Coordinates of C-alpha atoms in Angstrom, one line a residue:
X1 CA 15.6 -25.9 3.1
X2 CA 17.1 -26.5 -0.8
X3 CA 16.0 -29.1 -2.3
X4 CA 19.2 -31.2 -2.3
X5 CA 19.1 -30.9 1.4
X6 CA 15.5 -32.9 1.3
X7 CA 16.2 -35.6 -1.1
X8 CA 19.5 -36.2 1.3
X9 CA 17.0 -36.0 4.7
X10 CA 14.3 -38.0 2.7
X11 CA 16.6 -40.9 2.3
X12 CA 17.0 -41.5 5.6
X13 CA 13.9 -41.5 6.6
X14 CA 12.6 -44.9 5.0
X15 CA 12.5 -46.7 8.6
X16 CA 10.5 -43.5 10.6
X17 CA 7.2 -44.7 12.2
X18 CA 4.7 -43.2 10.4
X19 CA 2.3 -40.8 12.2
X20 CA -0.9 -38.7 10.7
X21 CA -3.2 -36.0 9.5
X22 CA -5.8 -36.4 6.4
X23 CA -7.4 -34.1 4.6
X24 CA -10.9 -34.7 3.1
X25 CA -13.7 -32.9 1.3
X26 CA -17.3 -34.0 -0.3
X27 CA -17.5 -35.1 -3.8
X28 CA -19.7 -36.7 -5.7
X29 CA -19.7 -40.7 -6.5
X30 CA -16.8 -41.3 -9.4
X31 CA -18.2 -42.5 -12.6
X32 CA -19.2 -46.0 -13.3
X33 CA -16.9 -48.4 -13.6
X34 CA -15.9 -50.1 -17.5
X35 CA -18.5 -53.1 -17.4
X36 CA -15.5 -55.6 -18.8
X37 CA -12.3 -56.6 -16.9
X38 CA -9.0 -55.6 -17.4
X39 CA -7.4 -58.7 -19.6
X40 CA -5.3 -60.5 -16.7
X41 CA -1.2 -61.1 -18.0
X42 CA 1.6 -63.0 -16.3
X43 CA 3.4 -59.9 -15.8
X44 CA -0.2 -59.1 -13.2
X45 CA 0.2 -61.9 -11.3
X46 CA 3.8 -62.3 -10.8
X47 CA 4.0 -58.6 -9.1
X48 CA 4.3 -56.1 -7.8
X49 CA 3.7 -54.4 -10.2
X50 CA 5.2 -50.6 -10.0
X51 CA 3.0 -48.2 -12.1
X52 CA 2.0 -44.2 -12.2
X53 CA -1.6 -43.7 -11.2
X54 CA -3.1 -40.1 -12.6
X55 CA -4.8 -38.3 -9.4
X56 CA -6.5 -35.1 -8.8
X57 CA -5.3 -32.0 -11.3
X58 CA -3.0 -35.0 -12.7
X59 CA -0.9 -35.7 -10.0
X60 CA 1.2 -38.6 -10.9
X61 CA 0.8 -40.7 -7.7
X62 CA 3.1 -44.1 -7.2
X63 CA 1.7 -47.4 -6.9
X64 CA 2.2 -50.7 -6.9
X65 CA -0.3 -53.4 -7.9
X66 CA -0.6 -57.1 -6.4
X67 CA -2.8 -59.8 -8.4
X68 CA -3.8 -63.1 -7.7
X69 CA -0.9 -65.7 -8.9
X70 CA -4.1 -68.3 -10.3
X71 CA -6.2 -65.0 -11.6
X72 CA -8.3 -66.2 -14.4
X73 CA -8.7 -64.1 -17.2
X74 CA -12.5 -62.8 -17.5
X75 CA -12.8 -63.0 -13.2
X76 CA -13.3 -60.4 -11.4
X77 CA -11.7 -60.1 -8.2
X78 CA -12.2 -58.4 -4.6
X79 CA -10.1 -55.4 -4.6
X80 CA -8.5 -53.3 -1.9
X81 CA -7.0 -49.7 -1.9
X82 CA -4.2 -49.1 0.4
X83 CA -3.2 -45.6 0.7
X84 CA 0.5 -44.8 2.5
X85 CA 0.9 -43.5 6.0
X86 CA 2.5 -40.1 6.8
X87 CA 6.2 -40.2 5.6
X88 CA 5.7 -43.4 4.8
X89 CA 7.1 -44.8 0.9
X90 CA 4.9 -46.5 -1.4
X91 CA 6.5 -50.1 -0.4
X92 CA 5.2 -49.6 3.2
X93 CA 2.8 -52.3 2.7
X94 CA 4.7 -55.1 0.4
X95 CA 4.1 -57.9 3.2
X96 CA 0.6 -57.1 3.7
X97 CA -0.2 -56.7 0.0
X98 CA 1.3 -60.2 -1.2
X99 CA -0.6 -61.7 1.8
X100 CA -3.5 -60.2 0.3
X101 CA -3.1 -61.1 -3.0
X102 CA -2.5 -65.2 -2.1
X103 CA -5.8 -64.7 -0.8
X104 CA -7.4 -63.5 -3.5
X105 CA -7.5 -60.0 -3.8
X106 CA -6.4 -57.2 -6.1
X107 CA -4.4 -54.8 -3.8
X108 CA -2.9 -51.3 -5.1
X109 CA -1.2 -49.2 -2.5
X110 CA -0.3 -45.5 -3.6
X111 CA 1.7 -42.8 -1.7
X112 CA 0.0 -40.1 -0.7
X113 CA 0.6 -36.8 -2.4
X114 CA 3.1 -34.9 -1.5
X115 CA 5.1 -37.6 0.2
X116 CA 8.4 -39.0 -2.0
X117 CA 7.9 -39.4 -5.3
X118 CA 4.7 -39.1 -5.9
X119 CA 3.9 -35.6 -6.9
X120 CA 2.1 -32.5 -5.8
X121 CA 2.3 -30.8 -2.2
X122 CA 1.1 -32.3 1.1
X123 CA -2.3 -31.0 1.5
X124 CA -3.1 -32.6 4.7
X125 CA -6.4 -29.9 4.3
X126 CA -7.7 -29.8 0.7
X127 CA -10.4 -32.2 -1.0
X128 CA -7.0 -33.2 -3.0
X129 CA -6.6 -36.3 -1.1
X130 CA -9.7 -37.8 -1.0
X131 CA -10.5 -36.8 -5.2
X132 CA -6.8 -39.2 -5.1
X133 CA -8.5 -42.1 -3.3
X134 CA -11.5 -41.6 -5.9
X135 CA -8.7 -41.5 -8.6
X136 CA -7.0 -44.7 -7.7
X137 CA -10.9 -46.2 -7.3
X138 CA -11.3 -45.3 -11.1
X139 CA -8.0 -46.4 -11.8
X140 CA -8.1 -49.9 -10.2
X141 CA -11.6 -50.8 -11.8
X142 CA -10.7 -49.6 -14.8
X143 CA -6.7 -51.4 -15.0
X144 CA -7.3 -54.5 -13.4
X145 CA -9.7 -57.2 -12.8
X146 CA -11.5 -55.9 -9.1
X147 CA -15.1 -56.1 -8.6
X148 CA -16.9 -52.8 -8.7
X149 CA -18.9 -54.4 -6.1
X150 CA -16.8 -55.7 -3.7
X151 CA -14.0 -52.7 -2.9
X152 CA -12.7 -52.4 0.1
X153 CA -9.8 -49.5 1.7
X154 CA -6.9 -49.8 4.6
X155 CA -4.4 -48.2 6.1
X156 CA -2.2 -47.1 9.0
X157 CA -2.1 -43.6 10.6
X158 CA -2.8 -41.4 8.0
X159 CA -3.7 -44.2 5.7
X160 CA -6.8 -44.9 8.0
X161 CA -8.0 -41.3 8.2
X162 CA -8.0 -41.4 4.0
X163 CA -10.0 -44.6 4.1
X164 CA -12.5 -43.2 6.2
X165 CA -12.8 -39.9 4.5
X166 CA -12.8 -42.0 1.1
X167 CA -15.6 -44.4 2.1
X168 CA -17.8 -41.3 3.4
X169 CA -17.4 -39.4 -0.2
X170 CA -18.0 -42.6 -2.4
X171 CA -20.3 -45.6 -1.7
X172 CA -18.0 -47.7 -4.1
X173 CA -15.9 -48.4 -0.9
X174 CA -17.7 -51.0 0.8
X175 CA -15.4 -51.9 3.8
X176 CA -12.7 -50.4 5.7
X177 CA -10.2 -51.2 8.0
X178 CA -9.0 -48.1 9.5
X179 CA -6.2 -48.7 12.2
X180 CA -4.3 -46.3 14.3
X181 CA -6.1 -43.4 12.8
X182 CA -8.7 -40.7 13.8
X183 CA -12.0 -39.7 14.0
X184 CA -11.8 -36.4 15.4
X185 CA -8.5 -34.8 14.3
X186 CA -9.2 -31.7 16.7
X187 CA -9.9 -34.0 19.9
X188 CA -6.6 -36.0 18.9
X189 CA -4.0 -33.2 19.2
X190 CA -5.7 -30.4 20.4
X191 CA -7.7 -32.3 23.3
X192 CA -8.6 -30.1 26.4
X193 CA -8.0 -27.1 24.3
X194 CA -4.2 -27.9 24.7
X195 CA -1.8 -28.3 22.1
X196 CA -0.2 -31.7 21.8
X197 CA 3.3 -30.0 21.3
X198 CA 5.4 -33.5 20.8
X199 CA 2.9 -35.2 18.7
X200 CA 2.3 -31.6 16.1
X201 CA 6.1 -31.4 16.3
X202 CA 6.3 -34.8 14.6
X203 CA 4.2 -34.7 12.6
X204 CA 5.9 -31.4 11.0
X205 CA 9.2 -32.6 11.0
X206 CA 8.6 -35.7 9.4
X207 CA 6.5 -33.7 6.4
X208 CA 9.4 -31.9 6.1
X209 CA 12.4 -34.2 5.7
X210 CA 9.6 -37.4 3.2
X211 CA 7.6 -34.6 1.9
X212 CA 6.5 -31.4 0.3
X213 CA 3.9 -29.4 2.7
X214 CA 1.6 -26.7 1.2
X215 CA 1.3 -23.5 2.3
X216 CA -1.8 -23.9 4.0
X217 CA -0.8 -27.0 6.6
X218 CA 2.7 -25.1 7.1
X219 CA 0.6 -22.0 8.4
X220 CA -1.8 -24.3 10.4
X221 CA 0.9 -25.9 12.4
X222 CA 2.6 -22.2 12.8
X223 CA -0.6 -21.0 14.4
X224 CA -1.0 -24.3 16.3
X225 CA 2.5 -24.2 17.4
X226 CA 2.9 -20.4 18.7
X227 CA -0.8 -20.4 20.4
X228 CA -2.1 -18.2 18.5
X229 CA -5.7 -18.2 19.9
X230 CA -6.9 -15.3 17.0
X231 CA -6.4 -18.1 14.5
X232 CA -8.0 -20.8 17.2
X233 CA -11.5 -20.8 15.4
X234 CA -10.3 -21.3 12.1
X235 CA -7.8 -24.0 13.4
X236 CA -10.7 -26.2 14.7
X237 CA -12.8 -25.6 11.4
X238 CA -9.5 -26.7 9.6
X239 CA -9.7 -30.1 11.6
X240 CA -13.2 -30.3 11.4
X241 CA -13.6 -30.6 7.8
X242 CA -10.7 -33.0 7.9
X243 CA -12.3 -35.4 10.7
X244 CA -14.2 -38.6 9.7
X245 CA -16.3 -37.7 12.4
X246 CA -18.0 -34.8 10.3
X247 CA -19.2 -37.4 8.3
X248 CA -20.4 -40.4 10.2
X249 CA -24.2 -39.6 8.6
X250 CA -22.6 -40.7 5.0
X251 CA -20.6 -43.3 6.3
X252 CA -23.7 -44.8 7.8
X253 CA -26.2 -44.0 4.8
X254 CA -23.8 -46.0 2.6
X255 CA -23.8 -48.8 4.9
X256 CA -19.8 -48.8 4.8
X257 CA -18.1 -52.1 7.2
X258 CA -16.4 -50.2 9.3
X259 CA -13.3 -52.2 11.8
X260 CA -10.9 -49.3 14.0
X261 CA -8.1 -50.5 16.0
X262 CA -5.7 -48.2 17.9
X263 CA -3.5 -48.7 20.9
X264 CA -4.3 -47.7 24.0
X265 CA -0.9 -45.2 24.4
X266 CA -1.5 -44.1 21.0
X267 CA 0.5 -40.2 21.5
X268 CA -0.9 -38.9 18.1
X269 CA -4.4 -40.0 18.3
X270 CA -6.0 -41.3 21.4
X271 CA -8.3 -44.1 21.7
X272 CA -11.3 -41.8 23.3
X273 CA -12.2 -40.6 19.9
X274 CA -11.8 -43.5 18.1
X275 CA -14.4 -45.1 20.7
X276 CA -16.9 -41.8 20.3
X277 CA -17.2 -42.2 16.9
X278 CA -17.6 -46.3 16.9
X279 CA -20.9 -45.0 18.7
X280 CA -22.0 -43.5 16.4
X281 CA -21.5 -45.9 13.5
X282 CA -24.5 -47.9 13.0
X283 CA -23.4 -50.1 10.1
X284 CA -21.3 -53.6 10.5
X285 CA -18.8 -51.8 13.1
X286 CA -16.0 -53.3 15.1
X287 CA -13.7 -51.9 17.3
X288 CA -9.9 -53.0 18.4
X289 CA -7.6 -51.4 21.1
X290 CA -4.3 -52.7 22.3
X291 CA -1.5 -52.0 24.2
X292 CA 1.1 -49.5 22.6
X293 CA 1.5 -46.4 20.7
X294 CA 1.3 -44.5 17.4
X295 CA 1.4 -47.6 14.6
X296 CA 3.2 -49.7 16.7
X297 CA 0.6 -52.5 16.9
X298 CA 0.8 -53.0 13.5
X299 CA 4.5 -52.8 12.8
X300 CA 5.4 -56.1 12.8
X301 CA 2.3 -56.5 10.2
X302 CA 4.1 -54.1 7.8
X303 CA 7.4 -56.5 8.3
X304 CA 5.4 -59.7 7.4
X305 CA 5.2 -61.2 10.8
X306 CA 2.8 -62.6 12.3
X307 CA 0.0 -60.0 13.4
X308 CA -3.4 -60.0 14.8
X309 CA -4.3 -56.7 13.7
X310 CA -4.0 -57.6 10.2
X311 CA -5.1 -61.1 10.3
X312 CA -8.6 -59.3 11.9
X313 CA -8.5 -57.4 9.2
X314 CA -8.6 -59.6 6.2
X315 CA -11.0 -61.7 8.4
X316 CA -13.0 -58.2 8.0
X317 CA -12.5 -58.1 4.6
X318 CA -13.2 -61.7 3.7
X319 CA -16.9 -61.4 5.7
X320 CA -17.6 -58.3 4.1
X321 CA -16.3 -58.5 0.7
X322 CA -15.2 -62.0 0.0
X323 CA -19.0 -63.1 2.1
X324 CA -17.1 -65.6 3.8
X325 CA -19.1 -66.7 7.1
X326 CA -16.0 -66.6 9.0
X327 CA -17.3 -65.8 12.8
X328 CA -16.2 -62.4 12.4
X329 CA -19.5 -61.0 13.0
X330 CA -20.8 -63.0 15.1
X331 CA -18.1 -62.0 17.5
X332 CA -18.0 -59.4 20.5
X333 CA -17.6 -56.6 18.2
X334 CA -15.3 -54.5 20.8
X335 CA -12.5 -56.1 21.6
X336 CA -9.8 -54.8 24.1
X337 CA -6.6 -56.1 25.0
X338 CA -5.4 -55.1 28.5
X339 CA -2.4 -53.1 29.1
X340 CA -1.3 -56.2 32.2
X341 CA -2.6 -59.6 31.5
X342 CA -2.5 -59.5 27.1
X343 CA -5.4 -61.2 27.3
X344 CA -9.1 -60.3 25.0
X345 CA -11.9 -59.6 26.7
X346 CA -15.4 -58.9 24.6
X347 CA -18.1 -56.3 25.0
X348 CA -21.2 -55.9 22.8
X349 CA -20.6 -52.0 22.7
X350 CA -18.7 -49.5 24.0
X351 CA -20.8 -48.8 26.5
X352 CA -20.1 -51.9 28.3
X353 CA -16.3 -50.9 29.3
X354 CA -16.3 -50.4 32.2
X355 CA -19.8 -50.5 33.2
X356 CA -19.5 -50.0 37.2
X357 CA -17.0 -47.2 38.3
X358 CA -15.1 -46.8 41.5
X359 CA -15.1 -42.9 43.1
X360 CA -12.1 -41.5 44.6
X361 CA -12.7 -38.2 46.4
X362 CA -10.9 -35.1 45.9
X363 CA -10.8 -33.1 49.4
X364 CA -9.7 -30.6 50.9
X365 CA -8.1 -27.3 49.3
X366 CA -5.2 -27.5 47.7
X367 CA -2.9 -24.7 45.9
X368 CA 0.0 -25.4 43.6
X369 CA 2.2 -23.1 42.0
X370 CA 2.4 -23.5 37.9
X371 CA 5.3 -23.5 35.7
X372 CA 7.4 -26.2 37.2
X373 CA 7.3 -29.5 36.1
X374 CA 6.4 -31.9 39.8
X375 CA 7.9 -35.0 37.9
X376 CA 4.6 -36.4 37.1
X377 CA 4.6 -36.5 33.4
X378 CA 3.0 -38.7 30.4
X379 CA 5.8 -39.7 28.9
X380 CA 7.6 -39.3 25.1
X381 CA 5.5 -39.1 21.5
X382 CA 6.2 -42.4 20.5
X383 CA 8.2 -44.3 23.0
X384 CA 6.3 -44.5 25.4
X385 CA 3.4 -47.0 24.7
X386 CA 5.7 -48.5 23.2
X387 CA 7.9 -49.1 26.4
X388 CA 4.3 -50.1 28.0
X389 CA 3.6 -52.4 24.9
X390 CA 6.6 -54.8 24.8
X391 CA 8.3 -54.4 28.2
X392 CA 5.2 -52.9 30.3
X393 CA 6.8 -50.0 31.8
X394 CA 4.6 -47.0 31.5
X395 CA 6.2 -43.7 32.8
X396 CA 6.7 -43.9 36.7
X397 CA 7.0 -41.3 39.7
X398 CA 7.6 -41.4 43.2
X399 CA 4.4 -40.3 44.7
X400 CA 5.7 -39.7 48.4
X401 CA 8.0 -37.4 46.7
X402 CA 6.4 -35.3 44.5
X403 CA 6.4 -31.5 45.7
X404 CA 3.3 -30.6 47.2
X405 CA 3.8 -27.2 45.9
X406 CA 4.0 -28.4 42.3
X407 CA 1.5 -30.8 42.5
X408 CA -1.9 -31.7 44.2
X409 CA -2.0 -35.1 45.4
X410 CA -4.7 -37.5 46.3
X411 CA -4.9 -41.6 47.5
X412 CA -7.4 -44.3 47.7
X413 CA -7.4 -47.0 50.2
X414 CA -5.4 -49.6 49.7
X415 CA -7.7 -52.2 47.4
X416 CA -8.2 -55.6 49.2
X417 CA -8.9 -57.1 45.7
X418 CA -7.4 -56.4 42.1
X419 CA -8.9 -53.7 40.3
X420 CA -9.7 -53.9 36.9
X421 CA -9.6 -50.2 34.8
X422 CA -11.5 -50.3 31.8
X423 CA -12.9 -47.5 30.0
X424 CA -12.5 -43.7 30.7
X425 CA -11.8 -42.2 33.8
X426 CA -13.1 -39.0 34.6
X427 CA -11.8 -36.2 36.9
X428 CA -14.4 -33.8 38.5
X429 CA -13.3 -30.6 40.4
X430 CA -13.3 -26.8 41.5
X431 CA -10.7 -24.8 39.9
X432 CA -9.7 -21.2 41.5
X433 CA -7.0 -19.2 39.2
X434 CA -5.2 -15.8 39.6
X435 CA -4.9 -15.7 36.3
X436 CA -7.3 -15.7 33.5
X437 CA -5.7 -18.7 31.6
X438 CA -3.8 -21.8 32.3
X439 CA -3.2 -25.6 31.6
X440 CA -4.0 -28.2 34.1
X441 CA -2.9 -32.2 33.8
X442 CA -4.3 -34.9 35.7
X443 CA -2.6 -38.0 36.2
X444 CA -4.3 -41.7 37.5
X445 CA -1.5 -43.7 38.8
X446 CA -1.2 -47.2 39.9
X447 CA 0.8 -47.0 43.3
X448 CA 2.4 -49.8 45.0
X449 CA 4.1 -50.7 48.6
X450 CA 7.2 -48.3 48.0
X451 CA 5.4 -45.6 47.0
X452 CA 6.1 -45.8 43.1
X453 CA 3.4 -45.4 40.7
X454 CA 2.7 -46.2 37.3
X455 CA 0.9 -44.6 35.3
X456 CA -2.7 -45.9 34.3
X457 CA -3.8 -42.1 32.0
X458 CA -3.9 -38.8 32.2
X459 CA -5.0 -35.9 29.8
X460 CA -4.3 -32.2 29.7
X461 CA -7.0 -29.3 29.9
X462 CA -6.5 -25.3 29.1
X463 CA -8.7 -22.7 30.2
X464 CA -9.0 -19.2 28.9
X465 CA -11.0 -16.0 29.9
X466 CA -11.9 -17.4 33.2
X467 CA -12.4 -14.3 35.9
X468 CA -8.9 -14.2 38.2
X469 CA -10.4 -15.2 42.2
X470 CA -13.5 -17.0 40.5
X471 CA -13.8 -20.8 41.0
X472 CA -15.2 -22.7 37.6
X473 CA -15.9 -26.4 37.4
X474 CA -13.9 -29.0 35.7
X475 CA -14.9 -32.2 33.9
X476 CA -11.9 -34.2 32.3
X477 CA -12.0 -37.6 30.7
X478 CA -8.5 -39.3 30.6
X479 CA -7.5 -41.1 28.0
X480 CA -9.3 -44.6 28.1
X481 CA -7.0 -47.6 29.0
X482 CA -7.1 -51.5 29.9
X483 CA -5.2 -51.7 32.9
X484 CA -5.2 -54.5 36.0
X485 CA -4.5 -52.4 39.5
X486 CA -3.3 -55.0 41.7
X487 CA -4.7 -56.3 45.5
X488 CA -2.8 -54.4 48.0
X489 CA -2.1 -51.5 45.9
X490 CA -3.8 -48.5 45.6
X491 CA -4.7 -45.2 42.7
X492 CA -3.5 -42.0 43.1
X493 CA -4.6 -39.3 41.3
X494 CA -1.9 -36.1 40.9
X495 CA -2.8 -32.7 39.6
X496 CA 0.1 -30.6 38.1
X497 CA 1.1 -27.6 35.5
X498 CA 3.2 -28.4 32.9
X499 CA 4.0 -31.7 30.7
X500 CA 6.7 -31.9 27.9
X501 CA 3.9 -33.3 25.9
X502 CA 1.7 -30.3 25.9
X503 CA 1.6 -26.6 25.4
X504 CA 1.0 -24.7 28.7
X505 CA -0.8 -21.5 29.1
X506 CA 0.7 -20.5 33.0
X507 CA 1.5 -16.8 33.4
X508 CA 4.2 -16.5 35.1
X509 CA 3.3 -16.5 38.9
X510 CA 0.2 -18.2 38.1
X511 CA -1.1 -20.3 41.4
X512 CA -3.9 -22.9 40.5
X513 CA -6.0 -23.9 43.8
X514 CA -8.4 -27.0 43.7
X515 CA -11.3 -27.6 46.2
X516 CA -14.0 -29.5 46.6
X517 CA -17.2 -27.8 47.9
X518 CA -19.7 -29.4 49.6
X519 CA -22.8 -29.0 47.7
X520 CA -20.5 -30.5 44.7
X521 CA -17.8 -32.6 45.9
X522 CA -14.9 -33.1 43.6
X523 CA -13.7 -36.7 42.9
X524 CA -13.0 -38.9 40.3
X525 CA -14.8 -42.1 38.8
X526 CA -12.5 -44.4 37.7
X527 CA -14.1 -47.6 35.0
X528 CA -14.4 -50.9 35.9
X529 CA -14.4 -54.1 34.8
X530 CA -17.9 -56.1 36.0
X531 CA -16.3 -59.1 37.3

């Protein structure tokens, strides 16, 4: 693609939802800090103010800079770093930053390498991106008047993944509010050893038409893309190095104040890992989820409106680096809001979602051909929580109809009393393939009078080497959700081959069988809410 061609595609691309990757490697604490303040002048606190911010290799990165309207010369002031989302400009958040700064704080938001005009490639894999966050550290100490002591990072999508990585690699970072990020980049697209096709697809198409991407990330998503399971080892140490989750033992050794939210329907990352790794944070920790999909929680946030996402997390940020005793701590620190009702419920831990489960068994033998789609299906990267966020219509599907041959179907009773999902369902069963490889999707549905479900989760698993005739066992979590199942209705639980979402690994003829033997019964235990 010539580079006219870009700058054309670039500039309509302002308004595209942002989604993620990060890169990230260890470095060492930045030097200290100059001891005086910047001098504070008018032209700081009317902003923003637009400047050029030197990063790694001297990368000229774009940033804007918000000050406190009444900042005093001589003051120093809380400071927070807000690096851009994927394909996202550097105005992305102008709203959030003013809001900021009427509070109090110093904000400086940069674009991310690589993305519109800020320079360099998009390394999405290279230590480039954190040693930027590090440079815009130095660079706000040293240019205006933040606190070395009280510095604090946020961001969306790939925003979020930066802060994380950031905070791990340099102590100065003392809080972070990391929404609609990741923790585990691998378990995000690549979950069940399937490839999340819509999701990568996105994310590659949007680097191309905002950005610049390296040689390295294009390769990676070639590899990813075409299956190519000779590169698969390398692909998952790529990720790896680039997950927060590597380094949890830094970011709890610097005693970092950590708030994640995410949406429940969130197509690039899904909550599960985000909850995984709130486990095993043990500094100040809170965790959000919400109805909706990639970024779309915080959207109206990023337009100004009203939010609770980002009013949660400048209440985060005033506790933590303002030391306001504003109830923040003191609150349930996981907070969900359900998919049906809108309403918050509390928990002191992870742990305590969905703390009694509800079994629903798996019998008999049942054989479905792969490679056709049944109808069951988990939607569209992007719409879809977002469908189940402001209208609440998740994807549906007949369950009466759907082809036995295609798909293995199994019912509850019908539920005299409302059941409340919360948490992670998890799907245990014998698998018998006549072929060595193959993908799998499990589907929980929420089925009413008529027959029509709606879809409560599902998640895709891929199996390779497996001996043709030989039955393995399965374990699968679903994606963890918030979601009321209603008296008189009942779950179903569907089992087919193929999902436009996914990457499937079916030979051609392939024929999937699911039992359930009797010394190890297959079923599925479904979360719920203690009432």
């Amino acid at each position: 693609m010539g580079e006219p061609r870009r700058k054309a595609l670039r500039s309509t691309a302002a308004g595209t939802l942002s989604a993620a990757l990060v890169a990230g490697a260890a470095f060492g604490v930045a030097p200290a800090a100059l001891a005086t303040p910047a001098p504070v002048t008018a032209a700081d606190s009317a902003g923003p103010r637009f400047v050029d911010i030197e990063g790694d290799g001297g990368t000229v990165l774009k940033a804007n800079v918000f000050t406190p309207s009444d900042a005093k010369p001589g003051t120093r002031y809380p400071a927070i770093v807000l690096p851009t989302s994927w394909a996202m400009p550097q105005i992305e958040y102008v709203a959030q930053a003013k809001k900021l700064a009427d509070s109090g704080y110093v904000v400086v938001g940069y674009n991310s390498r690589g993305f519109w005009q800020s320079g360099g490639e998009i390394e999405t894999a290279g230590p480039e991106d954190i040693a930027d966050a590090r440079k815009v550290v130095d660079w706000t100490l040293a240019h205006t008047p933040a606190d070395p002591d009280r510095l604090g990072m946020a961001g969306v999508s790939y925003g979020a993944g930066i802060s994380l990585l950031a905070a791990a690699h340099d102590p100065r970072v003392k809080a972070v509010a990391a929404l609609s990020g990741w923790a585990d980049l691998i378990d995000s697209i690549y979950s069940g050893r399937t490839q999340h096709k819509q999701a990568a697809g996105l994310l590659g198409g949007l680097g191309e038409v905002t950005g610049r991407p390296g040689p390295e990330l294009r390769q990676i998503l070639k590899d990813f893309l075409a299956s190519n399971l000779d590169q698969e080892d390398e692909m998952i140490a790529w990720g790896a190095k680039r997950s927060p989750a590597t380094y949890v033992d830094a970011l709890n050794k610097n005693g970092t104040a950590v708030m994640l939210g995410n949406a429940w329907g969130d197509s690039l990352f899904p909550p599960n890992q985000y909850a995984d790794f709130y486990e095993k944070l043990t500094g100040p920790k809170r965790l959000e989820f919400r109805p909706g999909d990639h970024a779309t929680a915080e959207a109206t946030g990023l337009l100004g409106l009203p939010n609770d996402v980002w009013s949660n997390s400048q209440r985060w940020f005033d506790r933590y680096l303002k030391g306001e005793r504003n109830g923040i701590d003191q609150e349930l620190p996981v907070q969900l809001k359900s998919r049906t009702t809108g309403a918050y419920e509390g928990y002191a831990d992870w742990k305590s979602v969905g703390a009694k489960s509800t079994r629903i068994a798996l019998d008999g033998t049942h054989t479905v051909r792969a490679n056709a789609d049944s109808g069951a299906n988990g939607g569209i990267v992007m719409l879809t929580g977002l469908l189940d966020q402001f209208a609440k219509i998740p994807p549906m599907a007949s369950i009466p109809l759907l082809p036995r041959s295609r798909a293995a179907v199994w019912q509850s009773e019908r539920y005299a009393t409302a059941k409340q999902v919360r948490g992670t369902a998890k799907v245990h069963t014998t698998v018998t393939s006549n072929e060595s490889s193959g993908t799998l999707v499990a589907y929980l549905y929420d089925v009413g009078p008529l027959g029509l479900g709606k879809l409560v989760s599902h998640a895709p698993l891929t199996f390779h080497d497996k001996a043709p005739g030989k039955p393995f066992g399965v374990d699968l979590e679903l994606f963890s959700t918030a979601y009321d199942v209603p008296a008189g209705h009942r779950l179903a639980v569907v089992v087919d081959t193929v999902d436009p979402l996914y990457i499937e690994h079916n030979p051609t003829g392939a024929q999937l069988t699911f039992s359930s033997p009797a010394a190890d019964p297959s079923h599925v235990s479904v979360p719920l809410r203690e009432q």
